[in-house]
Short mmCIF file of C-alpha atoms and ligand atoms in Angstrom, two decimals:
data_model
loop_
_atom_site.label_atom_id
_atom_site.label_comp_id
_atom_site.label_asym_id
_atom_site.label_seq_id
_atom_site.Cartn_x
_atom_site.Cartn_y
_atom_site.Cartn_z
CA MET A 1 -136.20 95.45 -67.01
CA ARG A 2 -136.06 95.38 -63.41
CA THR A 3 -137.13 97.70 -60.61
CA VAL A 4 -136.58 98.23 -57.19
CA ILE A 5 -140.59 97.02 -57.44
CA CYS A 6 -139.34 93.66 -58.58
CA GLU A 7 -137.01 93.22 -56.28
CA ARG A 8 -139.05 94.90 -52.75
CA LEU A 9 -141.98 92.64 -54.06
CA GLY A 10 -139.87 89.01 -55.24
CA ILE A 11 -141.58 89.73 -58.84
CA GLN A 12 -139.89 89.36 -62.42
CA TYR A 13 -141.45 92.14 -64.43
CA PRO A 14 -142.43 95.56 -62.63
CA VAL A 15 -146.05 94.68 -63.55
CA LEU A 16 -148.72 94.84 -61.26
CA GLN A 17 -152.43 93.60 -61.97
CA GLY A 18 -155.31 95.68 -61.14
CA GLY A 19 -157.12 94.17 -58.20
CA MET A 20 -160.85 95.08 -60.28
CA ALA A 21 -163.73 94.00 -58.24
CA TRP A 22 -165.91 91.33 -60.02
CA VAL A 23 -163.35 90.59 -62.32
CA ALA A 24 -159.82 90.12 -60.52
CA THR A 25 -160.84 86.39 -59.43
CA ALA A 26 -158.15 83.38 -58.21
CA GLU A 27 -157.93 82.39 -62.12
CA LEU A 28 -156.28 85.81 -63.33
CA ALA A 29 -154.45 86.40 -60.60
CA ALA A 30 -152.14 83.20 -60.01
CA ALA A 31 -152.12 83.31 -64.46
CA VAL A 32 -150.15 86.84 -64.07
CA SER A 33 -147.79 85.81 -60.90
CA GLU A 34 -146.82 82.85 -62.37
CA ALA A 35 -146.46 84.74 -65.40
CA GLY A 36 -143.52 86.64 -63.41
CA GLY A 37 -146.12 90.20 -62.88
CA LEU A 38 -148.59 90.47 -59.48
CA GLY A 39 -151.82 89.05 -59.85
CA ILE A 40 -153.88 90.66 -57.35
CA VAL A 41 -157.54 89.51 -56.70
CA GLY A 42 -160.36 92.28 -56.24
CA SER A 43 -161.65 91.80 -53.41
CA GLY A 44 -164.79 94.74 -54.13
CA GLN A 45 -167.36 94.66 -51.58
CA ALA A 46 -167.40 90.84 -51.34
CA PRO A 47 -167.30 89.21 -47.91
CA ALA A 48 -164.48 87.93 -46.07
CA ALA A 49 -165.10 84.32 -46.79
CA TRP A 50 -165.28 84.50 -50.05
CA LEU A 51 -161.80 86.34 -50.21
CA GLU A 52 -160.42 83.96 -48.39
CA LYS A 53 -161.52 80.63 -50.57
CA GLU A 54 -160.06 83.06 -53.27
CA ILE A 55 -156.75 82.94 -51.44
CA ILE A 56 -156.56 79.31 -50.86
CA LYS A 57 -157.17 78.60 -54.96
CA ILE A 58 -154.75 81.24 -55.45
CA LYS A 59 -151.68 79.43 -53.09
CA ALA A 60 -152.97 76.15 -54.73
CA ARG A 61 -152.46 77.92 -58.17
CA THR A 62 -148.76 79.58 -57.92
CA ALA A 63 -145.97 79.62 -55.43
CA LYS A 64 -145.41 83.10 -56.58
CA PRO A 65 -146.39 86.10 -54.77
CA TYR A 66 -149.12 87.61 -55.11
CA GLY A 67 -151.06 90.56 -53.42
CA VAL A 68 -155.17 91.57 -52.40
CA ASN A 69 -156.95 94.72 -53.04
CA VAL A 70 -159.28 96.49 -50.61
CA MET A 71 -161.23 98.51 -51.23
CA LEU A 72 -161.78 100.68 -48.17
CA MET A 73 -165.63 101.72 -48.57
CA SER A 74 -166.88 98.29 -48.68
CA PRO A 75 -168.78 96.95 -45.38
CA HIS A 76 -167.12 93.81 -44.94
CA VAL A 77 -163.13 95.67 -44.15
CA GLU A 78 -162.68 94.64 -40.84
CA GLU A 79 -162.86 91.30 -41.50
CA ILE A 80 -161.36 91.35 -45.20
CA ILE A 81 -158.53 92.71 -43.35
CA ASN A 82 -158.46 89.85 -41.12
CA VAL A 83 -158.59 87.53 -43.15
CA ILE A 84 -155.20 89.16 -44.75
CA ILE A 85 -153.57 88.91 -41.54
CA ASN A 86 -154.46 85.56 -41.26
CA HIS A 87 -153.06 84.36 -43.90
CA LYS A 88 -150.33 86.27 -44.43
CA VAL A 89 -151.24 87.48 -48.44
CA PRO A 90 -147.74 89.28 -49.31
CA VAL A 91 -148.85 92.39 -51.02
CA ILE A 92 -152.08 94.90 -50.82
CA THR A 93 -153.14 97.03 -52.46
CA THR A 94 -156.15 99.57 -51.40
CA GLY A 95 -158.69 101.68 -53.33
CA ALA A 96 -161.53 104.84 -52.61
CA GLY A 97 -159.77 105.63 -49.31
CA ASN A 98 -157.10 105.81 -46.94
CA PRO A 99 -155.51 102.70 -45.01
CA GLY A 100 -154.14 104.01 -43.01
CA LYS A 101 -155.06 102.68 -39.25
CA TYR A 102 -153.99 99.36 -41.22
CA ILE A 103 -151.15 99.43 -41.55
CA PRO A 104 -148.98 99.08 -38.14
CA CYS A 105 -151.23 95.25 -37.89
CA LEU A 106 -150.32 94.25 -41.75
CA LYS A 107 -146.76 94.70 -41.43
CA GLU A 108 -146.60 92.61 -38.10
CA VAL A 109 -147.19 89.74 -40.70
CA GLY A 110 -145.18 91.50 -43.07
CA THR A 111 -147.80 92.08 -45.35
CA ARG A 112 -146.65 95.01 -47.99
CA VAL A 113 -148.71 97.87 -48.22
CA ILE A 114 -149.32 100.00 -51.93
CA PRO A 115 -151.97 101.92 -51.74
CA VAL A 116 -153.30 103.63 -54.65
CA VAL A 117 -153.44 107.27 -54.86
CA SER A 118 -154.73 110.47 -56.78
CA SER A 119 -153.26 113.34 -55.13
CA VAL A 120 -149.86 114.37 -53.86
CA ALA A 121 -151.55 115.15 -50.42
CA LEU A 122 -153.10 111.73 -49.54
CA ALA A 123 -149.29 110.10 -50.53
CA GLN A 124 -147.60 112.18 -48.22
CA ARG A 125 -148.92 111.42 -45.80
CA LEU A 126 -149.46 108.20 -46.29
CA GLU A 127 -145.73 107.77 -46.50
CA LYS A 128 -145.45 109.22 -43.23
CA SER A 129 -147.39 106.19 -42.20
CA GLY A 130 -144.80 103.46 -43.79
CA ILE A 131 -146.49 102.24 -46.68
CA ASP A 132 -144.22 100.34 -49.47
CA ALA A 133 -144.37 102.69 -53.08
CA VAL A 134 -147.20 103.70 -53.70
CA ILE A 135 -149.56 103.54 -57.40
CA ALA A 136 -150.41 107.10 -58.50
CA GLU A 137 -153.59 106.25 -60.45
CA GLY A 138 -154.76 108.95 -63.00
CA MET A 139 -157.80 109.72 -64.44
CA GLU A 140 -157.79 108.01 -67.20
CA SER A 141 -158.88 104.30 -65.66
CA GLY A 142 -161.61 102.53 -65.09
CA GLY A 143 -163.21 102.49 -61.96
CA HIS A 144 -163.30 104.88 -59.19
CA VAL A 145 -161.01 107.65 -60.74
CA GLY A 146 -160.12 111.27 -59.36
CA GLU A 147 -159.44 114.22 -60.96
CA LEU A 148 -155.89 114.28 -62.51
CA THR A 149 -154.73 112.87 -65.48
CA THR A 150 -151.70 109.50 -65.20
CA MET A 151 -148.99 112.44 -67.03
CA ALA A 152 -149.73 115.31 -64.79
CA LEU A 153 -150.26 112.48 -61.46
CA VAL A 154 -147.16 110.89 -61.54
CA PRO A 155 -144.69 113.30 -62.06
CA GLN A 156 -145.75 115.12 -59.13
CA ILE A 157 -145.83 112.09 -56.78
CA VAL A 158 -142.35 111.13 -57.58
CA ASP A 159 -141.04 114.22 -56.79
CA ALA A 160 -142.81 114.31 -53.58
CA VAL A 161 -141.95 111.11 -51.96
CA LYS A 162 -139.27 108.95 -51.35
CA VAL A 163 -140.81 105.46 -52.06
CA PRO A 164 -141.36 103.63 -54.99
CA VAL A 165 -144.05 104.82 -57.40
CA ILE A 166 -146.10 102.50 -59.78
CA ALA A 167 -148.10 104.50 -62.14
CA ALA A 168 -151.42 103.45 -63.32
CA GLY A 169 -154.59 104.85 -65.46
CA GLY A 170 -154.68 104.99 -69.22
CA ILE A 171 -151.64 102.44 -69.77
CA ALA A 172 -151.95 98.81 -71.77
CA ASP A 173 -148.90 98.82 -74.25
CA GLY A 174 -145.13 98.47 -73.82
CA ARG A 175 -145.25 102.61 -74.57
CA GLN A 176 -147.69 103.81 -72.22
CA PHE A 177 -145.32 101.61 -70.29
CA ALA A 178 -141.85 103.38 -71.37
CA ALA A 179 -143.53 106.47 -71.14
CA ALA A 180 -144.68 105.34 -67.20
CA LEU A 181 -141.24 104.84 -66.24
CA MET A 182 -139.88 108.26 -68.25
CA LEU A 183 -142.36 109.77 -65.91
CA GLY A 184 -140.11 108.51 -62.61
CA ALA A 185 -142.58 105.52 -61.88
CA GLN A 186 -140.79 102.29 -60.89
CA GLY A 187 -143.68 100.59 -62.53
CA VAL A 188 -147.07 100.01 -63.42
CA GLN A 189 -150.07 98.62 -63.00
CA MET A 190 -152.85 97.52 -65.19
CA GLY A 191 -156.35 97.05 -65.30
CA THR A 192 -158.48 96.69 -68.46
CA ARG A 193 -156.12 94.97 -70.41
CA PHE A 194 -155.94 92.28 -68.68
CA MET A 195 -160.34 92.06 -68.16
CA CYS A 196 -159.19 89.97 -71.67
CA ALA A 197 -157.04 87.93 -70.53
CA THR A 198 -157.91 84.49 -71.30
CA GLU A 199 -157.78 82.96 -67.64
CA CYS A 200 -160.37 86.17 -66.58
CA THR A 201 -163.28 84.96 -65.67
CA VAL A 202 -165.48 87.81 -66.04
CA HIS A 203 -168.56 88.04 -68.39
CA PRO A 204 -167.39 87.35 -72.04
CA ASN A 205 -170.26 89.77 -72.48
CA VAL A 206 -167.71 92.31 -70.82
CA LYS A 207 -165.15 91.46 -72.42
CA ASN A 208 -166.53 91.61 -76.04
CA MET A 209 -168.00 95.07 -75.09
CA VAL A 210 -164.06 96.14 -74.48
CA LEU A 211 -162.65 94.26 -77.40
CA LYS A 212 -165.41 96.40 -79.52
CA ALA A 213 -164.25 99.75 -77.79
CA ARG A 214 -163.72 102.37 -79.09
CA ASP A 215 -161.86 105.67 -78.38
CA ARG A 216 -164.96 108.01 -76.95
CA ASP A 217 -166.35 105.04 -75.37
CA THR A 218 -165.96 105.28 -71.95
CA VAL A 219 -166.95 108.35 -69.34
CA VAL A 220 -167.10 109.46 -65.79
CA THR A 221 -170.69 108.32 -63.89
CA GLY A 222 -171.92 109.38 -60.50
CA ARG A 223 -169.97 113.07 -59.61
CA PRO A 224 -173.05 114.38 -57.46
CA THR A 225 -171.94 111.22 -55.15
CA GLY A 226 -168.78 112.64 -54.47
CA HIS A 227 -167.43 109.03 -55.86
CA PRO A 228 -167.08 109.29 -59.86
CA VAL A 229 -166.38 106.46 -61.55
CA ARG A 230 -164.99 105.63 -65.29
CA VAL A 231 -167.46 102.54 -67.12
CA LEU A 232 -168.21 102.11 -70.90
CA LYS A 233 -171.19 104.16 -71.89
CA ASN A 234 -174.46 101.84 -72.07
CA LYS A 235 -178.32 102.21 -71.03
CA LEU A 236 -177.53 102.35 -67.36
CA THR A 237 -174.83 105.79 -67.90
CA ARG A 238 -178.08 107.16 -70.20
CA TYR A 239 -180.35 106.87 -67.21
CA PHE A 240 -177.19 108.27 -64.96
CA ASP A 241 -177.32 111.13 -67.40
CA GLU A 242 -180.74 112.00 -67.18
CA LEU A 243 -180.83 112.08 -63.03
CA GLU A 244 -177.80 114.51 -63.81
CA ARG A 245 -179.79 116.75 -66.50
CA HIS A 246 -182.50 116.47 -63.69
CA ALA A 247 -180.09 117.73 -61.26
CA ALA A 248 -181.30 114.78 -58.64
CA PRO A 249 -180.20 114.20 -55.33
CA ALA A 250 -177.00 112.36 -55.04
CA ALA A 251 -179.31 109.17 -53.14
CA GLU A 252 -180.88 109.06 -56.35
CA PHE A 253 -177.60 107.85 -57.21
CA GLU A 254 -176.30 105.77 -55.08
CA ALA A 255 -180.18 103.56 -55.09
CA PHE A 256 -179.21 103.21 -58.31
CA GLY A 257 -176.24 102.30 -58.57
CA VAL A 258 -176.18 99.31 -56.46
CA GLY A 259 -175.55 96.11 -57.77
CA LYS A 260 -174.92 97.47 -60.87
CA LEU A 261 -170.98 96.35 -61.36
CA SER A 262 -171.96 92.10 -60.88
CA LEU A 263 -174.88 92.80 -62.86
CA ALA A 264 -172.79 93.25 -65.95
CA MET A 265 -169.20 91.60 -64.04
CA ALA A 266 -170.63 88.01 -63.10
CA GLU A 267 -174.10 87.90 -64.64
CA GLY A 268 -173.13 89.66 -68.09
CA ASP A 269 -176.04 92.22 -68.70
CA ILE A 270 -174.57 95.08 -70.71
CA GLU A 271 -176.60 97.51 -70.97
CA ASN A 272 -177.73 97.64 -67.46
CA GLY A 273 -174.75 97.15 -66.00
CA SER A 274 -171.48 99.04 -64.79
CA VAL A 275 -169.14 97.79 -67.16
CA MET A 276 -166.26 99.83 -65.04
CA ALA A 277 -163.38 100.09 -67.79
CA GLY A 278 -160.54 102.43 -68.47
CA GLN A 279 -160.13 104.85 -71.97
CA VAL A 280 -157.64 102.49 -73.07
CA ALA A 281 -160.44 99.99 -73.55
CA SER A 282 -160.61 100.98 -77.68
CA MET A 283 -156.58 99.24 -77.11
CA VAL A 284 -157.33 95.82 -76.13
CA THR A 285 -158.39 94.35 -79.14
CA ARG A 286 -157.94 90.68 -78.44
CA GLU A 287 -157.74 87.69 -75.39
CA GLN A 288 -154.63 86.38 -74.83
CA PRO A 289 -153.53 85.01 -72.00
CA ALA A 290 -151.93 86.96 -68.99
CA ALA A 291 -148.17 85.38 -69.76
CA GLU A 292 -148.07 86.70 -73.66
CA ILE A 293 -149.85 90.18 -72.37
CA ILE A 294 -147.27 90.55 -70.59
CA LEU A 295 -144.17 89.69 -72.70
CA GLU A 296 -145.56 91.21 -75.40
CA LEU A 297 -145.55 94.75 -73.18
CA ILE A 298 -141.62 94.35 -72.22
CA LYS A 299 -140.70 93.33 -75.44
CA GLU A 300 -142.54 96.38 -76.57
CA ALA A 301 -141.00 98.86 -74.13
CA LYS A 302 -137.81 97.30 -74.57
CA ALA A 303 -138.06 98.24 -78.02
CA THR A 304 -139.99 101.49 -77.28
CA LEU A 305 -136.80 102.96 -74.68
CA LYS A 306 -134.34 102.11 -77.59
CA SER A 307 -135.66 104.00 -79.93
CA ALA A 308 -136.23 106.46 -78.04
CA GLY A 309 -132.34 107.16 -77.91
CA LYS A 310 -131.63 108.69 -81.06
CA PHE A 311 -133.26 111.88 -79.18
CA ALA A 312 -131.30 112.03 -77.13
CA ALA A 313 -128.04 112.11 -79.23
CA GLU A 314 -126.38 115.22 -79.87
O1 TUI Z 1 -159.97 102.15 -55.89
C1 TUI Z 1 -159.94 102.22 -57.76
N1 TUI Z 1 -161.07 101.71 -57.99
C2 TUI Z 1 -161.77 101.58 -57.89
S1 TUI Z 1 -163.13 100.65 -56.20
C3 TUI Z 1 -164.39 100.72 -57.24
S2 TUI Z 1 -166.37 100.11 -56.09
C4 TUI Z 1 -166.69 100.78 -55.51
N2 TUI Z 1 -168.00 100.90 -55.75
C5 TUI Z 1 -168.63 101.31 -55.61
C6 TUI Z 1 -168.24 102.89 -55.71
C7 TUI Z 1 -167.16 103.56 -55.47
C8 TUI Z 1 -166.36 101.93 -56.26
C9 TUI Z 1 -164.64 100.42 -58.13
N3 TUI Z 1 -162.97 101.28 -59.19
N4 TUI Z 1 -159.60 102.65 -57.36
C10 TUI Z 1 -158.27 103.27 -57.34
C11 TUI Z 1 -158.31 104.74 -56.25
N5 TUI Z 1 -158.78 105.73 -54.75
N6 TUI Z 1 -158.66 105.37 -56.90
C12 TUI Z 1 -158.37 106.54 -56.32
C13 TUI Z 1 -158.34 106.43 -54.85
C14 TUI Z 1 -158.74 107.21 -53.37
C15 TUI Z 1 -159.70 108.58 -54.15
C16 TUI Z 1 -159.73 109.37 -52.82
C17 TUI Z 1 -157.99 107.14 -52.43
C18 TUI Z 1 -158.22 108.01 -51.77
C19 TUI Z 1 -159.47 108.60 -51.52
O2 TUI Z 1 -159.40 109.92 -50.87
C20 TUI Z 1 -159.04 109.14 -49.16
C21 TUI Z 1 -159.37 109.46 -47.94
O3 TUI Z 1 -159.58 109.49 -47.27
O4 TUI Z 1 -158.29 111.14 -48.19
#
C-alpha cells in the first residue's frame, strides 16, 4: 500500500485526513499521524494564535509528520501562513482558492504544499508554481464543493498533471480507496469518516447526526453566493431552500451563513447550524479510533484489489 505519496510525505499509508474547519483539531490530527496517515489541523477562519496552540499540541503528541489546512477565504490567511512558516509545518493543504502566491516562501522552509482543486485548469496552473501533489476533490465531499464528481475529476487531473494526485470526495471505505487507486490516484483524503473517530473533538450531536444519516440526507446549499457547500439537511438548509425559491440576493445567504459552522460543530446545534458532511455520511456507522479506521481501510482495499484480479484473468 506504499505509494509515492508515502515517500514524499514520510508517512506509512497514503491516507490523508481532511482538514475540516472546527472539526479537525490537534487531537484528531495527532491520532491519524500516529496511526501512519497524515493528520491535518483545519484552520478554517480561526485566528493565527489558535493555530499556533494546535501546532504546539500536535508536536507534543506525535513526532510524525502532520499537516495544516489553510482556508484561503479566511480573513486571517496571511497570519496563518506566517505561523506555518515559523513552525516549519511539514505539509499544508489549501482549500477554497488559489495558494500560488504563498508557495515560494513555504518551499523555502521545506513545507510541502498540496492544494485541493476541483478543476483541471487550476491543477495545471498550480503545477507550474511548484506544488508537491494535488488533491482532486469531487462534489461528493462535504463543505465547499466544485461541480465534478470524483469519478469524473480524478482521471482527468491524473492525465493533465505530472505531480501525484490524491483523490477526495466520496471515499469512506476500502472499496472506494481501491477505486481511487484504479482511477490513477496515489492516495486518498477522507473527511467525513474521520469526523466519527473517537479522537475527533467535534460536538457529539454532530457525530450522532452523521451516524444516523441516510444516502440522500446531504444537500448543496448557497449556490447563489458562488460558494456552494454540502451539508446535512436540517432547519437551516430548509431556510436556504426558501431563500433560493424566492431568488433572494446573495448577500442575504452570506449574512445568514455567518457563524453557522461553529454553531453546529462546536456548540452542537445541528438544526440551526451548518453540518458540513459528505455523501458518504450514511456509510459511517460507528465511532472508532483513528488507527482502527486506517487499518480497516487498508485491509478492505487490499482485499478488493486482490479479488479484482479475477476480471483480468484470461
Ligand atoms: O475548501 C474546501 N472545503 C471547505 S472550506 C470550508 S469553510 C467555508 N466557509 C465559508 C464558505 C465556504 C467555505 C468548508 N469546506 N475544499 C477544498 C476545495 N477547494 N474544493 C474546491 C476548492 C476550490 C474551489 C475554487 C479551490 C479553488 C477554487 O478556485 C480558485 C481560483 O481562484 O481559481
